[in-house]
mmCIF file with all atom_site columns, C-alpha atoms in Angstrom:
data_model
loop_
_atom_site.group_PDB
_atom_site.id
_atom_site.type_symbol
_atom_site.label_atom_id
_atom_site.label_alt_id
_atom_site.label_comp_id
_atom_site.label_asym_id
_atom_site.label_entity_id
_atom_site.label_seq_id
_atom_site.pdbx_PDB_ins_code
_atom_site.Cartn_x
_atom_site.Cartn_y
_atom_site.Cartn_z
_atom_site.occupancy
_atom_site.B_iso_or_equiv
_atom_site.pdbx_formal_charge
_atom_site.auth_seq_id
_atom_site.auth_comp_id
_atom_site.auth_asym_id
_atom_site.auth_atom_id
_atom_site.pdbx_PDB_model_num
ATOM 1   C CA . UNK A 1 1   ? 250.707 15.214  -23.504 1.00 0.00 ? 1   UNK A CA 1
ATOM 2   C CA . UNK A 1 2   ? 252.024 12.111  -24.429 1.00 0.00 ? 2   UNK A CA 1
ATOM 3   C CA . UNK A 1 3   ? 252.375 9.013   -22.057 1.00 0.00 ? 3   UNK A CA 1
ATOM 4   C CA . UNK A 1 4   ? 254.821 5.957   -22.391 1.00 0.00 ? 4   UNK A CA 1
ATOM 5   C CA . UNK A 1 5   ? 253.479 2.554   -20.900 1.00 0.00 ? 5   UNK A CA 1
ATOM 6   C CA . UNK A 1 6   ? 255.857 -0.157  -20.540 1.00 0.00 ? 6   UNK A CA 1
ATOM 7   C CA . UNK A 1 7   ? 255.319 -3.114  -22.894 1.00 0.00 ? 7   UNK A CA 1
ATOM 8   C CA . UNK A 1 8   ? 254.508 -7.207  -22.045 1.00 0.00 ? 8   UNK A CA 1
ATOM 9   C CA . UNK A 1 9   ? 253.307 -8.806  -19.026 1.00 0.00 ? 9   UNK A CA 1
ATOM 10  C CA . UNK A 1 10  ? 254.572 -6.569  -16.276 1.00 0.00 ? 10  UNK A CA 1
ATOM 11  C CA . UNK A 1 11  ? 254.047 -3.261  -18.442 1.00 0.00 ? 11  UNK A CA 1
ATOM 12  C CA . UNK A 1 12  ? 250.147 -5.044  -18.981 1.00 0.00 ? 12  UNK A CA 1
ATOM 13  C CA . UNK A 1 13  ? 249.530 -5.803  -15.143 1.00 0.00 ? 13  UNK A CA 1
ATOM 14  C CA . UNK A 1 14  ? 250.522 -2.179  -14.111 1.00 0.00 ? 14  UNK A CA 1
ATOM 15  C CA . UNK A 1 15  ? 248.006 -0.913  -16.441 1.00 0.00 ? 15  UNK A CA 1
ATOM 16  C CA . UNK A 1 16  ? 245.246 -3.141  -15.351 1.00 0.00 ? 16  UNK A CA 1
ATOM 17  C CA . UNK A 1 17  ? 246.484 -1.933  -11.849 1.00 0.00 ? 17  UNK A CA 1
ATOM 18  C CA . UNK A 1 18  ? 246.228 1.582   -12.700 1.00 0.00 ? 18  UNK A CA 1
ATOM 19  C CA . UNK A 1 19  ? 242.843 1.387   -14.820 1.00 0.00 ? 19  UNK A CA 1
ATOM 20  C CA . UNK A 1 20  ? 241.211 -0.495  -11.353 1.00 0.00 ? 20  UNK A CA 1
ATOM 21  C CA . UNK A 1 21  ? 242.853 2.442   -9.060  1.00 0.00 ? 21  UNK A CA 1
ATOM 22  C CA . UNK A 1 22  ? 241.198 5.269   -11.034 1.00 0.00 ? 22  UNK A CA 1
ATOM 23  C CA . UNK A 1 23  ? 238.270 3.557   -12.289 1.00 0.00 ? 23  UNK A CA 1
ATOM 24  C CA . UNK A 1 24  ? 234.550 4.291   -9.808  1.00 0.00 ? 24  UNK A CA 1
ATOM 25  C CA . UNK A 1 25  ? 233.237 0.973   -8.923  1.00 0.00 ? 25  UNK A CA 1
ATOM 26  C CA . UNK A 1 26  ? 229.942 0.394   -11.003 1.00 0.00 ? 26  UNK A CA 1
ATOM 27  C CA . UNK A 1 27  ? 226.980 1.267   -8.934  1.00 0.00 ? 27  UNK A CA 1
ATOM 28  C CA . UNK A 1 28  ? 224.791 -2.033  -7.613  1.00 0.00 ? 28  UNK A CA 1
ATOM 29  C CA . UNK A 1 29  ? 221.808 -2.692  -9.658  1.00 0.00 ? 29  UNK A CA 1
ATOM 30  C CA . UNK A 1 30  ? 218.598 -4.099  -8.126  1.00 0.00 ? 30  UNK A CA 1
ATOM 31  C CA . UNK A 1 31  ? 216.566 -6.958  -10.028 1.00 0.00 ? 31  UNK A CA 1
ATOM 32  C CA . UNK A 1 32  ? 214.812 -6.231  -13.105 1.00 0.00 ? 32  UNK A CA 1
ATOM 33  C CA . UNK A 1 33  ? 211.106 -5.730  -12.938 1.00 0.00 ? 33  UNK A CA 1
ATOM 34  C CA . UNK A 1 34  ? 210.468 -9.327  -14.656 1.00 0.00 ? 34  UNK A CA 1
ATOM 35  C CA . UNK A 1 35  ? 212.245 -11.058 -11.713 1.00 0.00 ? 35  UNK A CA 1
ATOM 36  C CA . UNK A 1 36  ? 210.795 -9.122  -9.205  1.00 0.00 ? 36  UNK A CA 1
ATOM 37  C CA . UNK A 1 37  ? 206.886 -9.459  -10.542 1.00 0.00 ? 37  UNK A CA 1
ATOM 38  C CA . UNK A 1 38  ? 208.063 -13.327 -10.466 1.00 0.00 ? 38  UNK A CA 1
ATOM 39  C CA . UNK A 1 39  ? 208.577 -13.593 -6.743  1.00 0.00 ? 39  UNK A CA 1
ATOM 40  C CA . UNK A 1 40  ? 204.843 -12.407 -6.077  1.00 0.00 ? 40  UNK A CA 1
ATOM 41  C CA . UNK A 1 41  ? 202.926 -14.200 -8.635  1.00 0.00 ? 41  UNK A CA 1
ATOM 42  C CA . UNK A 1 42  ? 201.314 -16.431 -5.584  1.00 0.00 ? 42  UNK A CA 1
ATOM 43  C CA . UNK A 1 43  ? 199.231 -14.274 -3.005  1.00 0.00 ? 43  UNK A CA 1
ATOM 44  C CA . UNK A 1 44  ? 199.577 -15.487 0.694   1.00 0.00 ? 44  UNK A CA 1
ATOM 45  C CA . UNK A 1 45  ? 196.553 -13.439 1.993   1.00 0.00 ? 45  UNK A CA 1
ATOM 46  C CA . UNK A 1 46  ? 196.996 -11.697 5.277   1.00 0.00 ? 46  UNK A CA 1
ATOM 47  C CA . UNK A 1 47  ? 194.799 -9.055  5.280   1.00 0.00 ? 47  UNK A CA 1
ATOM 48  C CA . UNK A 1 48  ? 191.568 -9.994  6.936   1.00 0.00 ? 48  UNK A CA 1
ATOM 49  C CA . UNK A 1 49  ? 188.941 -8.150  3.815   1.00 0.00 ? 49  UNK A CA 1
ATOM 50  C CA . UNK A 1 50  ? 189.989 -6.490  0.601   1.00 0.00 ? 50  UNK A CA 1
ATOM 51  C CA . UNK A 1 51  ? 190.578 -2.565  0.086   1.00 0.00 ? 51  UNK A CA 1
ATOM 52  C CA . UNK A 1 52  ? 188.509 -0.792  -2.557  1.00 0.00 ? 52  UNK A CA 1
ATOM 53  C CA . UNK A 1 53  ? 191.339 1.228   -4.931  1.00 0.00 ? 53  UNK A CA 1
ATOM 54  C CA . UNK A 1 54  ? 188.949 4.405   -5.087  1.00 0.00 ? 54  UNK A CA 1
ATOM 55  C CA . UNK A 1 55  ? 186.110 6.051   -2.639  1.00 0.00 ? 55  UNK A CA 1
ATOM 56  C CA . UNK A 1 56  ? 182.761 4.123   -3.954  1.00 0.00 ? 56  UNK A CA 1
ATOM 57  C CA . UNK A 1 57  ? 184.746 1.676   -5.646  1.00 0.00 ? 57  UNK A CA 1
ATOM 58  C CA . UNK A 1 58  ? 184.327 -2.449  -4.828  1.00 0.00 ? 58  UNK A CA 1
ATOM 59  C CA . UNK A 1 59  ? 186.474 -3.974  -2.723  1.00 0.00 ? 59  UNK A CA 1
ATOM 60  C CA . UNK A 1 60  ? 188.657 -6.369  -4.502  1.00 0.00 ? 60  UNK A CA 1
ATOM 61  C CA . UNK A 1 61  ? 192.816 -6.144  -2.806  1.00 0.00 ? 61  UNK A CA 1
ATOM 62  C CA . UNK A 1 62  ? 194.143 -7.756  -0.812  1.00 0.00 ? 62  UNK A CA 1
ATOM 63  C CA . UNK A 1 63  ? 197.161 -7.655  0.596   1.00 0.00 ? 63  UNK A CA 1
ATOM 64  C CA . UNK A 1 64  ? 199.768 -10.320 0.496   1.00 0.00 ? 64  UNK A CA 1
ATOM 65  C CA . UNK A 1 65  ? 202.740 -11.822 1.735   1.00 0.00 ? 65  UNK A CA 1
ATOM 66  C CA . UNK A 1 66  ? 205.812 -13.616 0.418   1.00 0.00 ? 66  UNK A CA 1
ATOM 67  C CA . UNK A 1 67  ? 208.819 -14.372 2.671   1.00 0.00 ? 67  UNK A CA 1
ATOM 68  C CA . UNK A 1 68  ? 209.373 -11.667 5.051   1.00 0.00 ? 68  UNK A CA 1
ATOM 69  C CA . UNK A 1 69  ? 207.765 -9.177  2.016   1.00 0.00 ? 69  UNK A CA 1
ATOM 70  C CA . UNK A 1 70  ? 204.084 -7.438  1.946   1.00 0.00 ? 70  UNK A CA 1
ATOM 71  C CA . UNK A 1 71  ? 202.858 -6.698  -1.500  1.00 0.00 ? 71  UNK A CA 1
ATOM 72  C CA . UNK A 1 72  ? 199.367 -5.770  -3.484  1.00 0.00 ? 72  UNK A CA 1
ATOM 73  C CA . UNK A 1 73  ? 198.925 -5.039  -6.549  1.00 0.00 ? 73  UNK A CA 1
ATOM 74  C CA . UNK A 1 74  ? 196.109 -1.799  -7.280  1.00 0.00 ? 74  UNK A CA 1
ATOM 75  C CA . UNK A 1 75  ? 196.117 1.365   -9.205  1.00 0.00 ? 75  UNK A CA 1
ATOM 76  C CA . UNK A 1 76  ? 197.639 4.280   -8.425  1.00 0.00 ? 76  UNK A CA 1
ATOM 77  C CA . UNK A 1 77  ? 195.948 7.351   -7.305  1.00 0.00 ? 77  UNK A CA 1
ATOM 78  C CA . UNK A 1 78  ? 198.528 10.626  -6.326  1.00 0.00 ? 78  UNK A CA 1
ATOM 79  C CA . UNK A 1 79  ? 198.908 11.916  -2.963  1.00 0.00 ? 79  UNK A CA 1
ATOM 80  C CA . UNK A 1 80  ? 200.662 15.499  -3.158  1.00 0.00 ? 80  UNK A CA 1
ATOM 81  C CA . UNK A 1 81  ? 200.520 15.909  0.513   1.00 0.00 ? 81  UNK A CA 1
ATOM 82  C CA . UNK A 1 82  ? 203.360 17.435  2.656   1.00 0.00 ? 82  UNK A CA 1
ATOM 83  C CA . UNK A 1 83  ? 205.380 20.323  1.751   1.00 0.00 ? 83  UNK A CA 1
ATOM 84  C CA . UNK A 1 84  ? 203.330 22.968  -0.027  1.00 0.00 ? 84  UNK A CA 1
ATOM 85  C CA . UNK A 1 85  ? 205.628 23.191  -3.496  1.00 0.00 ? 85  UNK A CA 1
ATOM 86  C CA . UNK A 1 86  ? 203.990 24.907  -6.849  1.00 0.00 ? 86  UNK A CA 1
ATOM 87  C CA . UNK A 1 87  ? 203.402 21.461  -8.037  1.00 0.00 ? 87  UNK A CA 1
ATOM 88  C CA . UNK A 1 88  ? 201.584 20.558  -4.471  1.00 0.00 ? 88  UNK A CA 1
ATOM 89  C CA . UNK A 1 89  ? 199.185 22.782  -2.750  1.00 0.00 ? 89  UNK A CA 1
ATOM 90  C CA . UNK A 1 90  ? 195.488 23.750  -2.360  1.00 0.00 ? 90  UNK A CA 1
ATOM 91  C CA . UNK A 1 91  ? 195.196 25.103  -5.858  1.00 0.00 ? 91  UNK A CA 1
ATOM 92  C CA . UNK A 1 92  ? 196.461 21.762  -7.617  1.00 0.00 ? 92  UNK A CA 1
ATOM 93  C CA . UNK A 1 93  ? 194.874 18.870  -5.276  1.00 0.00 ? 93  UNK A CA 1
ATOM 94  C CA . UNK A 1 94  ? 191.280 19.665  -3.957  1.00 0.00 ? 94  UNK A CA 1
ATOM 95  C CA . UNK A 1 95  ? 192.478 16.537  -1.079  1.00 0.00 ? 95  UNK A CA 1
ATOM 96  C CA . UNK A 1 96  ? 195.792 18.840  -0.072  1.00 0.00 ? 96  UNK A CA 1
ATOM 97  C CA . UNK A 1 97  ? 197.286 18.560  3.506   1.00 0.00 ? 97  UNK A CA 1
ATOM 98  C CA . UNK A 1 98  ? 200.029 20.343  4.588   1.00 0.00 ? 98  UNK A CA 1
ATOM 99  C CA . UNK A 1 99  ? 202.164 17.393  6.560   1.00 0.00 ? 99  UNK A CA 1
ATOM 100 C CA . UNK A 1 100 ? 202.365 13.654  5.931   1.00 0.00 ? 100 UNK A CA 1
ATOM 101 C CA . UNK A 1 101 ? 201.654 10.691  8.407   1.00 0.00 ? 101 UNK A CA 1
ATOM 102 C CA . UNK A 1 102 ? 205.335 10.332  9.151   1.00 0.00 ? 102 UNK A CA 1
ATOM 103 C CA . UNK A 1 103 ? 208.678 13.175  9.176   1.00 0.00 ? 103 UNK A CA 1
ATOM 104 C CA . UNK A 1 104 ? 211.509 13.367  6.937   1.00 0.00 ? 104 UNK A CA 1
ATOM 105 C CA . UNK A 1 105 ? 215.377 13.295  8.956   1.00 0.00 ? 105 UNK A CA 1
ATOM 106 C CA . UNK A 1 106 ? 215.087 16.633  9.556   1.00 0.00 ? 106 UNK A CA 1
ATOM 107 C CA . UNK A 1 107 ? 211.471 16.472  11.756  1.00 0.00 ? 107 UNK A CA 1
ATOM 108 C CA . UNK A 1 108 ? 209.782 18.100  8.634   1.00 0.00 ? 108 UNK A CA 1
ATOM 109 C CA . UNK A 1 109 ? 206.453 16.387  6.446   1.00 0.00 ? 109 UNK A CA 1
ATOM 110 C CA . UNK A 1 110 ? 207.891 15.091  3.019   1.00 0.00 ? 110 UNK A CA 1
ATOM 111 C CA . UNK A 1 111 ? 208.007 16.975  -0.048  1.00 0.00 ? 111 UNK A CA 1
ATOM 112 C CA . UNK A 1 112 ? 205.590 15.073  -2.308  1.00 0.00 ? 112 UNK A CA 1
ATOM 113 C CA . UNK A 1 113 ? 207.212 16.504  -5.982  1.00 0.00 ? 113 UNK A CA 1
ATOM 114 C CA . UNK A 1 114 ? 210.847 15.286  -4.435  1.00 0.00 ? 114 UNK A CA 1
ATOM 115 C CA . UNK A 1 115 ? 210.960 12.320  -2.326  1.00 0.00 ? 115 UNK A CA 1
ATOM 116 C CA . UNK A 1 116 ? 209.580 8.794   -3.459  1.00 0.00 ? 116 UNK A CA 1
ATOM 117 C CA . UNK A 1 117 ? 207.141 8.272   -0.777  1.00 0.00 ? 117 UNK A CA 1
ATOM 118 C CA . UNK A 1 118 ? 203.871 5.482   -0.768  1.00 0.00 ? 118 UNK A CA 1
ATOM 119 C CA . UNK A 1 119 ? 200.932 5.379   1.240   1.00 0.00 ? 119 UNK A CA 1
ATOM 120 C CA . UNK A 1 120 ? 199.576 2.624   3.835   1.00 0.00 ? 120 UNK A CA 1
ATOM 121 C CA . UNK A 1 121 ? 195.968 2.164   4.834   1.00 0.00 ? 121 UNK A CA 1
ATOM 122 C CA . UNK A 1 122 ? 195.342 3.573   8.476   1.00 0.00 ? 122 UNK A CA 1
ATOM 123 C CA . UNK A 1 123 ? 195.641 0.435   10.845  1.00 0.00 ? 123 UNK A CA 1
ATOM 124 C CA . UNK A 1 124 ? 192.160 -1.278  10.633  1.00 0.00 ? 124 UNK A CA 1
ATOM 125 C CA . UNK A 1 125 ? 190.681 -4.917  10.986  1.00 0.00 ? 125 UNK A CA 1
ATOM 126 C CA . UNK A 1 126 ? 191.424 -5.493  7.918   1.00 0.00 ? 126 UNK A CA 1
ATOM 127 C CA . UNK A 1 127 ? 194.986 -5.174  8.323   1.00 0.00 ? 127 UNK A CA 1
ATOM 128 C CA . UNK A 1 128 ? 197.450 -3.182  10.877  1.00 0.00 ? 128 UNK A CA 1
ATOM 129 C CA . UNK A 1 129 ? 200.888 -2.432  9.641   1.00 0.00 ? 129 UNK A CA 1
ATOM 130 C CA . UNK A 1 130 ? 202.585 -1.810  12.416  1.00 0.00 ? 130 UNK A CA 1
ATOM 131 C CA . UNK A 1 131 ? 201.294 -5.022  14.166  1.00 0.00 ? 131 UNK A CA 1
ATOM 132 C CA . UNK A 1 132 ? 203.181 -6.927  10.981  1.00 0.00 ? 132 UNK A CA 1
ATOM 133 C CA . UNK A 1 133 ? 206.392 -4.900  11.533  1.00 0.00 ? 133 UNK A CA 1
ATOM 134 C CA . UNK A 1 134 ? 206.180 -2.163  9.045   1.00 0.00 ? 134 UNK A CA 1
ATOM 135 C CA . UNK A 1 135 ? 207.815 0.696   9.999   1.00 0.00 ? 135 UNK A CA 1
ATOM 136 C CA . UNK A 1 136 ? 207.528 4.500   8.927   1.00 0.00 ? 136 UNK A CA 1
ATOM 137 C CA . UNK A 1 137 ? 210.498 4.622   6.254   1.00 0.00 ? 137 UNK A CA 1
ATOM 138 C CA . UNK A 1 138 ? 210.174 1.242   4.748   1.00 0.00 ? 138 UNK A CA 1
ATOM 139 C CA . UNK A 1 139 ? 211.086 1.109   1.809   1.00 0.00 ? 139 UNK A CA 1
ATOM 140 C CA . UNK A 1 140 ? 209.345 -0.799  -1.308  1.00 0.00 ? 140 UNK A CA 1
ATOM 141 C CA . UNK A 1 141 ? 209.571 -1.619  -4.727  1.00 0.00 ? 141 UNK A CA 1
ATOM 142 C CA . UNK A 1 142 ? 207.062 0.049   -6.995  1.00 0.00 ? 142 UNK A CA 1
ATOM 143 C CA . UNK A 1 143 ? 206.641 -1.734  -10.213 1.00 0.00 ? 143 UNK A CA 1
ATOM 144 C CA . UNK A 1 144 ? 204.466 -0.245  -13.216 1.00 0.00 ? 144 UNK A CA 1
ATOM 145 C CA . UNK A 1 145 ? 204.861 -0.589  -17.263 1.00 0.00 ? 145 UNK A CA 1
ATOM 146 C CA . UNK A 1 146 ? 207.805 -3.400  -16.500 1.00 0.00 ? 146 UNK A CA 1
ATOM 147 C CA . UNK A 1 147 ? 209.784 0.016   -14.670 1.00 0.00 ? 147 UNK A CA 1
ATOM 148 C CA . UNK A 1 148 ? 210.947 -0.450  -10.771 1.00 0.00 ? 148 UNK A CA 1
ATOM 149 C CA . UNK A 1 149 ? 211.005 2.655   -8.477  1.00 0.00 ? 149 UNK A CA 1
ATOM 150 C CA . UNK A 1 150 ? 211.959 2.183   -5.015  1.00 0.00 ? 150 UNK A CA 1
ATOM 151 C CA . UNK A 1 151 ? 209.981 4.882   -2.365  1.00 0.00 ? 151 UNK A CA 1
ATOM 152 C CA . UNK A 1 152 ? 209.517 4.880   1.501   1.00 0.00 ? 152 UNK A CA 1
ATOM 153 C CA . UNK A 1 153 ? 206.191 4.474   3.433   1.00 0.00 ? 153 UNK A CA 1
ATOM 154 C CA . UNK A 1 154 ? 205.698 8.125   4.951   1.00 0.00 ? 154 UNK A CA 1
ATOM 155 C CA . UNK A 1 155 ? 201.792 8.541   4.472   1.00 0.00 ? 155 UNK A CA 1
ATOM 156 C CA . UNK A 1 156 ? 198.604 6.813   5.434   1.00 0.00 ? 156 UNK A CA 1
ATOM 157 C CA . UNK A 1 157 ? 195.911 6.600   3.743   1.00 0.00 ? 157 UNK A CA 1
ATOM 158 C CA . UNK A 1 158 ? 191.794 5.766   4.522   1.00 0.00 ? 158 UNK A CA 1
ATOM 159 C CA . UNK A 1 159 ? 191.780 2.317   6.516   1.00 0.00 ? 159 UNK A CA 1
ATOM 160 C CA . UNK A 1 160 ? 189.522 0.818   3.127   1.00 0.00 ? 160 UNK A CA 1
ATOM 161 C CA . UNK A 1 161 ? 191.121 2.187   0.281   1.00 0.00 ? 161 UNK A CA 1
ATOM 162 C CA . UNK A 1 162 ? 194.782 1.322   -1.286  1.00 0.00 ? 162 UNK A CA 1
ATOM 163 C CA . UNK A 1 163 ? 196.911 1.970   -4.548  1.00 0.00 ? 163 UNK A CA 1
ATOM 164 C CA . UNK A 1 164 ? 198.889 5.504   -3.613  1.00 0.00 ? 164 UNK A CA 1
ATOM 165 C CA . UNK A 1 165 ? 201.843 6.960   -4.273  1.00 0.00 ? 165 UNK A CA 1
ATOM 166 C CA . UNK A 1 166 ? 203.713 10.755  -4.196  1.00 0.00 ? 166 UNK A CA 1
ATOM 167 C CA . UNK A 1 167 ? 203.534 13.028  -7.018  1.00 0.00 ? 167 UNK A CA 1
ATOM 168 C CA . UNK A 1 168 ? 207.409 12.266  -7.773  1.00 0.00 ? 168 UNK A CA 1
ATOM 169 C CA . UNK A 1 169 ? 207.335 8.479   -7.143  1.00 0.00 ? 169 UNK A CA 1
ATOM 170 C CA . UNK A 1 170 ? 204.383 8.747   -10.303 1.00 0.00 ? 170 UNK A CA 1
ATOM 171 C CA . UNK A 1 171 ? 206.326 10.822  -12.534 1.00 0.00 ? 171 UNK A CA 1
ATOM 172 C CA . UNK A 1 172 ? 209.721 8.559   -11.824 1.00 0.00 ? 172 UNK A CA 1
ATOM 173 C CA . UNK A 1 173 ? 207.486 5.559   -13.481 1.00 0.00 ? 173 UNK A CA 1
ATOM 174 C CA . UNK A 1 174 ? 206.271 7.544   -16.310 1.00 0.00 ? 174 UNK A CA 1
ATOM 175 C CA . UNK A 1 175 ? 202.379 7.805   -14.535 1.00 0.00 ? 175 UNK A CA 1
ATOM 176 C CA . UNK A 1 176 ? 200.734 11.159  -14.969 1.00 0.00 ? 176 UNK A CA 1
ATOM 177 C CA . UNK A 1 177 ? 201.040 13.197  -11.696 1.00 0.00 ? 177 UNK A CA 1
ATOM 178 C CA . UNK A 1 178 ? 199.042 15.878  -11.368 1.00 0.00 ? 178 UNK A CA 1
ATOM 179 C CA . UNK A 1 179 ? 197.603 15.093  -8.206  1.00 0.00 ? 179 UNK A CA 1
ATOM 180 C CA . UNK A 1 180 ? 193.512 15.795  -9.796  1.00 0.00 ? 180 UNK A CA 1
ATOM 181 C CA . UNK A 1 181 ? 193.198 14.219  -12.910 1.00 0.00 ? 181 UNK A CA 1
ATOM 182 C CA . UNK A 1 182 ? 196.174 11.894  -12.966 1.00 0.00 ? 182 UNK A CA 1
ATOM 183 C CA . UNK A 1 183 ? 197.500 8.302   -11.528 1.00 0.00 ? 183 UNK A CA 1
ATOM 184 C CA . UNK A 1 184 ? 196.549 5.043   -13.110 1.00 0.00 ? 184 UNK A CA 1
ATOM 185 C CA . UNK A 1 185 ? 193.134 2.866   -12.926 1.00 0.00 ? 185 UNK A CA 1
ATOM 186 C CA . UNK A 1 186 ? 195.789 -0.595  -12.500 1.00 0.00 ? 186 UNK A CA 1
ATOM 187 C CA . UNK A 1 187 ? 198.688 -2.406  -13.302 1.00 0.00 ? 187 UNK A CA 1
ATOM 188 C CA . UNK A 1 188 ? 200.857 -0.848  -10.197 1.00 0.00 ? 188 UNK A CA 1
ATOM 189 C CA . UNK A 1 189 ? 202.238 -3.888  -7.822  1.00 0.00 ? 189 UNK A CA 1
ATOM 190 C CA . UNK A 1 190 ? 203.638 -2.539  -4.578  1.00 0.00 ? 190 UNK A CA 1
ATOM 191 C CA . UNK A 1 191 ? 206.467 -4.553  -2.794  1.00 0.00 ? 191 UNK A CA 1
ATOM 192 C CA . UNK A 1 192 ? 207.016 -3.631  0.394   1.00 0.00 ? 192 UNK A CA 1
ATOM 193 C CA . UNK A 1 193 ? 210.680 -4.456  2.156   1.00 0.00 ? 193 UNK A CA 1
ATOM 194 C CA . UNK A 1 194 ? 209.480 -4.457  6.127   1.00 0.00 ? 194 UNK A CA 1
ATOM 195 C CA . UNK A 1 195 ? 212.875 -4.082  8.220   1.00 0.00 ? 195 UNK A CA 1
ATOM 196 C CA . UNK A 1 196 ? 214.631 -1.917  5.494   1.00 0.00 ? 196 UNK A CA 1
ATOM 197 C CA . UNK A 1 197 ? 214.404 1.888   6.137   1.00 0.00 ? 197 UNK A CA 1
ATOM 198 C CA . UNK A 1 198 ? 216.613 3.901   4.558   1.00 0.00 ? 198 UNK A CA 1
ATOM 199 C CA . UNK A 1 199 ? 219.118 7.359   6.232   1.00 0.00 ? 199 UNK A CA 1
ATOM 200 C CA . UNK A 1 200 ? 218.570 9.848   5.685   1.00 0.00 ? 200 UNK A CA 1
ATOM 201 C CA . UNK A 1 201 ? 214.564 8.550   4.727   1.00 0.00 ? 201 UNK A CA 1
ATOM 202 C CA . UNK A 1 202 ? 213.590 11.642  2.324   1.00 0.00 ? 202 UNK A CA 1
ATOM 203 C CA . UNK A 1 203 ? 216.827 11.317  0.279   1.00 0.00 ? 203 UNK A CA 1
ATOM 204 C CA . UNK A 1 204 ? 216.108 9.234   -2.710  1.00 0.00 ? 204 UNK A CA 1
ATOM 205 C CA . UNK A 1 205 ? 219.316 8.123   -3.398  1.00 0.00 ? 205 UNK A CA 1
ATOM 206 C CA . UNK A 1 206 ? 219.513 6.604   -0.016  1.00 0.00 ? 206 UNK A CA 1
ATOM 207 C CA . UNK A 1 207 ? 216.175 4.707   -0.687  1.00 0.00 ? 207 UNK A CA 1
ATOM 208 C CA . UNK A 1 208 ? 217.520 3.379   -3.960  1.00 0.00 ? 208 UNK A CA 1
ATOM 209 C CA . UNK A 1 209 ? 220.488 1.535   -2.082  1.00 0.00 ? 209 UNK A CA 1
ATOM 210 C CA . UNK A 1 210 ? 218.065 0.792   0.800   1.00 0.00 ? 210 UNK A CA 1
ATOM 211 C CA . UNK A 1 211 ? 215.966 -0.626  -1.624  1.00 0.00 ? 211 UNK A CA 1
ATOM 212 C CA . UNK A 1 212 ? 218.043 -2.190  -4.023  1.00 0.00 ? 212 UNK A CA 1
ATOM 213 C CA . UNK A 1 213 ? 219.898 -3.974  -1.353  1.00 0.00 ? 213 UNK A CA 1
ATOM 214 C CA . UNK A 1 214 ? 216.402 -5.541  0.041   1.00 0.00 ? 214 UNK A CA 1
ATOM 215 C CA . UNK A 1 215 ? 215.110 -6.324  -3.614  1.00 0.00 ? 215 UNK A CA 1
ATOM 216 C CA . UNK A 1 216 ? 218.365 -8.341  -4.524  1.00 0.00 ? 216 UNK A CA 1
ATOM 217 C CA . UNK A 1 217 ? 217.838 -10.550 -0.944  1.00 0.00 ? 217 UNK A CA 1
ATOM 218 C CA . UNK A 1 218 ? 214.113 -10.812 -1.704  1.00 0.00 ? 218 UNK A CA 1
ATOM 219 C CA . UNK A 1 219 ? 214.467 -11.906 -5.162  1.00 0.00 ? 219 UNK A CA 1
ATOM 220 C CA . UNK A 1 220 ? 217.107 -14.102 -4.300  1.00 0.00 ? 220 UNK A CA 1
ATOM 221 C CA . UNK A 1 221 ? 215.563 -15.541 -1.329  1.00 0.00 ? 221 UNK A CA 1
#
């Protein structure tokens, strides 16, 4: 088919007219991993002791605040907990449970190979979530090999011991996920967006907009 556009300044401004009409708005973008590692290069401590990153392991986080933000930085151990799936269950991760801290939309534990979840310590002396306004949901910027994934609190973890993530929230930023042997020893920073919880909470694409939307404010803060 062939099509016939009017020529000079009117024929131009109906095509630019037409080519906005049809064209899908670009999707927002949240800050780059640089900009965001930037913001949290100073460590405001307000937990009251560090967290060891593994069982046995010294005791050398803390966690930290910037602006209305929490952050850390650890390792990353894998928590396949939740939903039993063939890449989650007994037979894969010695540690498996069946249901997470917190429930998905639907009143159901998360799916650990699908939803970009992280994990909390259990409320402790050392620090209490809840009593600094995290919510279940929150969402946060995981950072790791100068990559950004954004995931939602929905696990806790033991009160002494931080640096976790969901099998799919590893694999999105290219860490090994098999919930035994893999994870990272360090490098992970963990950015956590207090008041910003996305709907529905286990859909990822809602907790990239959720958390794109909180990164650009933080960032720009």
């Amino acid at each position: 088919m062939h099509r016939t556009f009017k020529t000079g300044l009117v024929g131009l401004a109906a095509l630019a007219a037409t080519f906005v009409a049809t064209t899908p708005a670009l999707a927002a973008s949240g800050p780059s991993a640089a900009a965001l590692l930037a913001k949290v290069t100073n460590c405001s401590v307000v937990s009251h002791g560090k967290y060891a990153t593994d069982d046995g392991e010294s005791s050398t986080v803390n966690i930290c605040k910037q602006g209305s933000a929490f952050f850390w930085k650890a390792d990353m151990d894998i928590d396949c907990d939740g939903v039993r799936t063939s890449n989650c269950n007994e037979d894969t991760d010695p540690w498996y449970q069946n249901q997470t801290s917190f429930e998905t939309s639907k009143g159901k534990s998360f799916q650990a190979d699908s939803t970009h979840y992280f994990v909390i310590p259990l409320p402790s002396s050392r620090f209490s979530y809840s009593g600094n306004g995290i919510k279940p949901g929150s969402v946060a910027a995981i950072i790791y090999n100068n990559k950004v994934v954004y995931a939602v609190f929905a696990d806790e973890g033991p009160s002494n011991i931080i640096g976790e993530a969901s099998y799919a929230t590893a694999k999105a930023l290219g860490i090994d996920s098999n919930p035994e042997s893999g994870g990272v020893d360090s490098g992970v920073t963990y950015i956590v967006f207090p008041g910003s919880v996305p709907s529905p909470v286990e859909s990822n694409s809602a907790i990239d907009s959720k958390g794109i939307s909180a990164a650009n404010a933080f960032v720009n803060s």
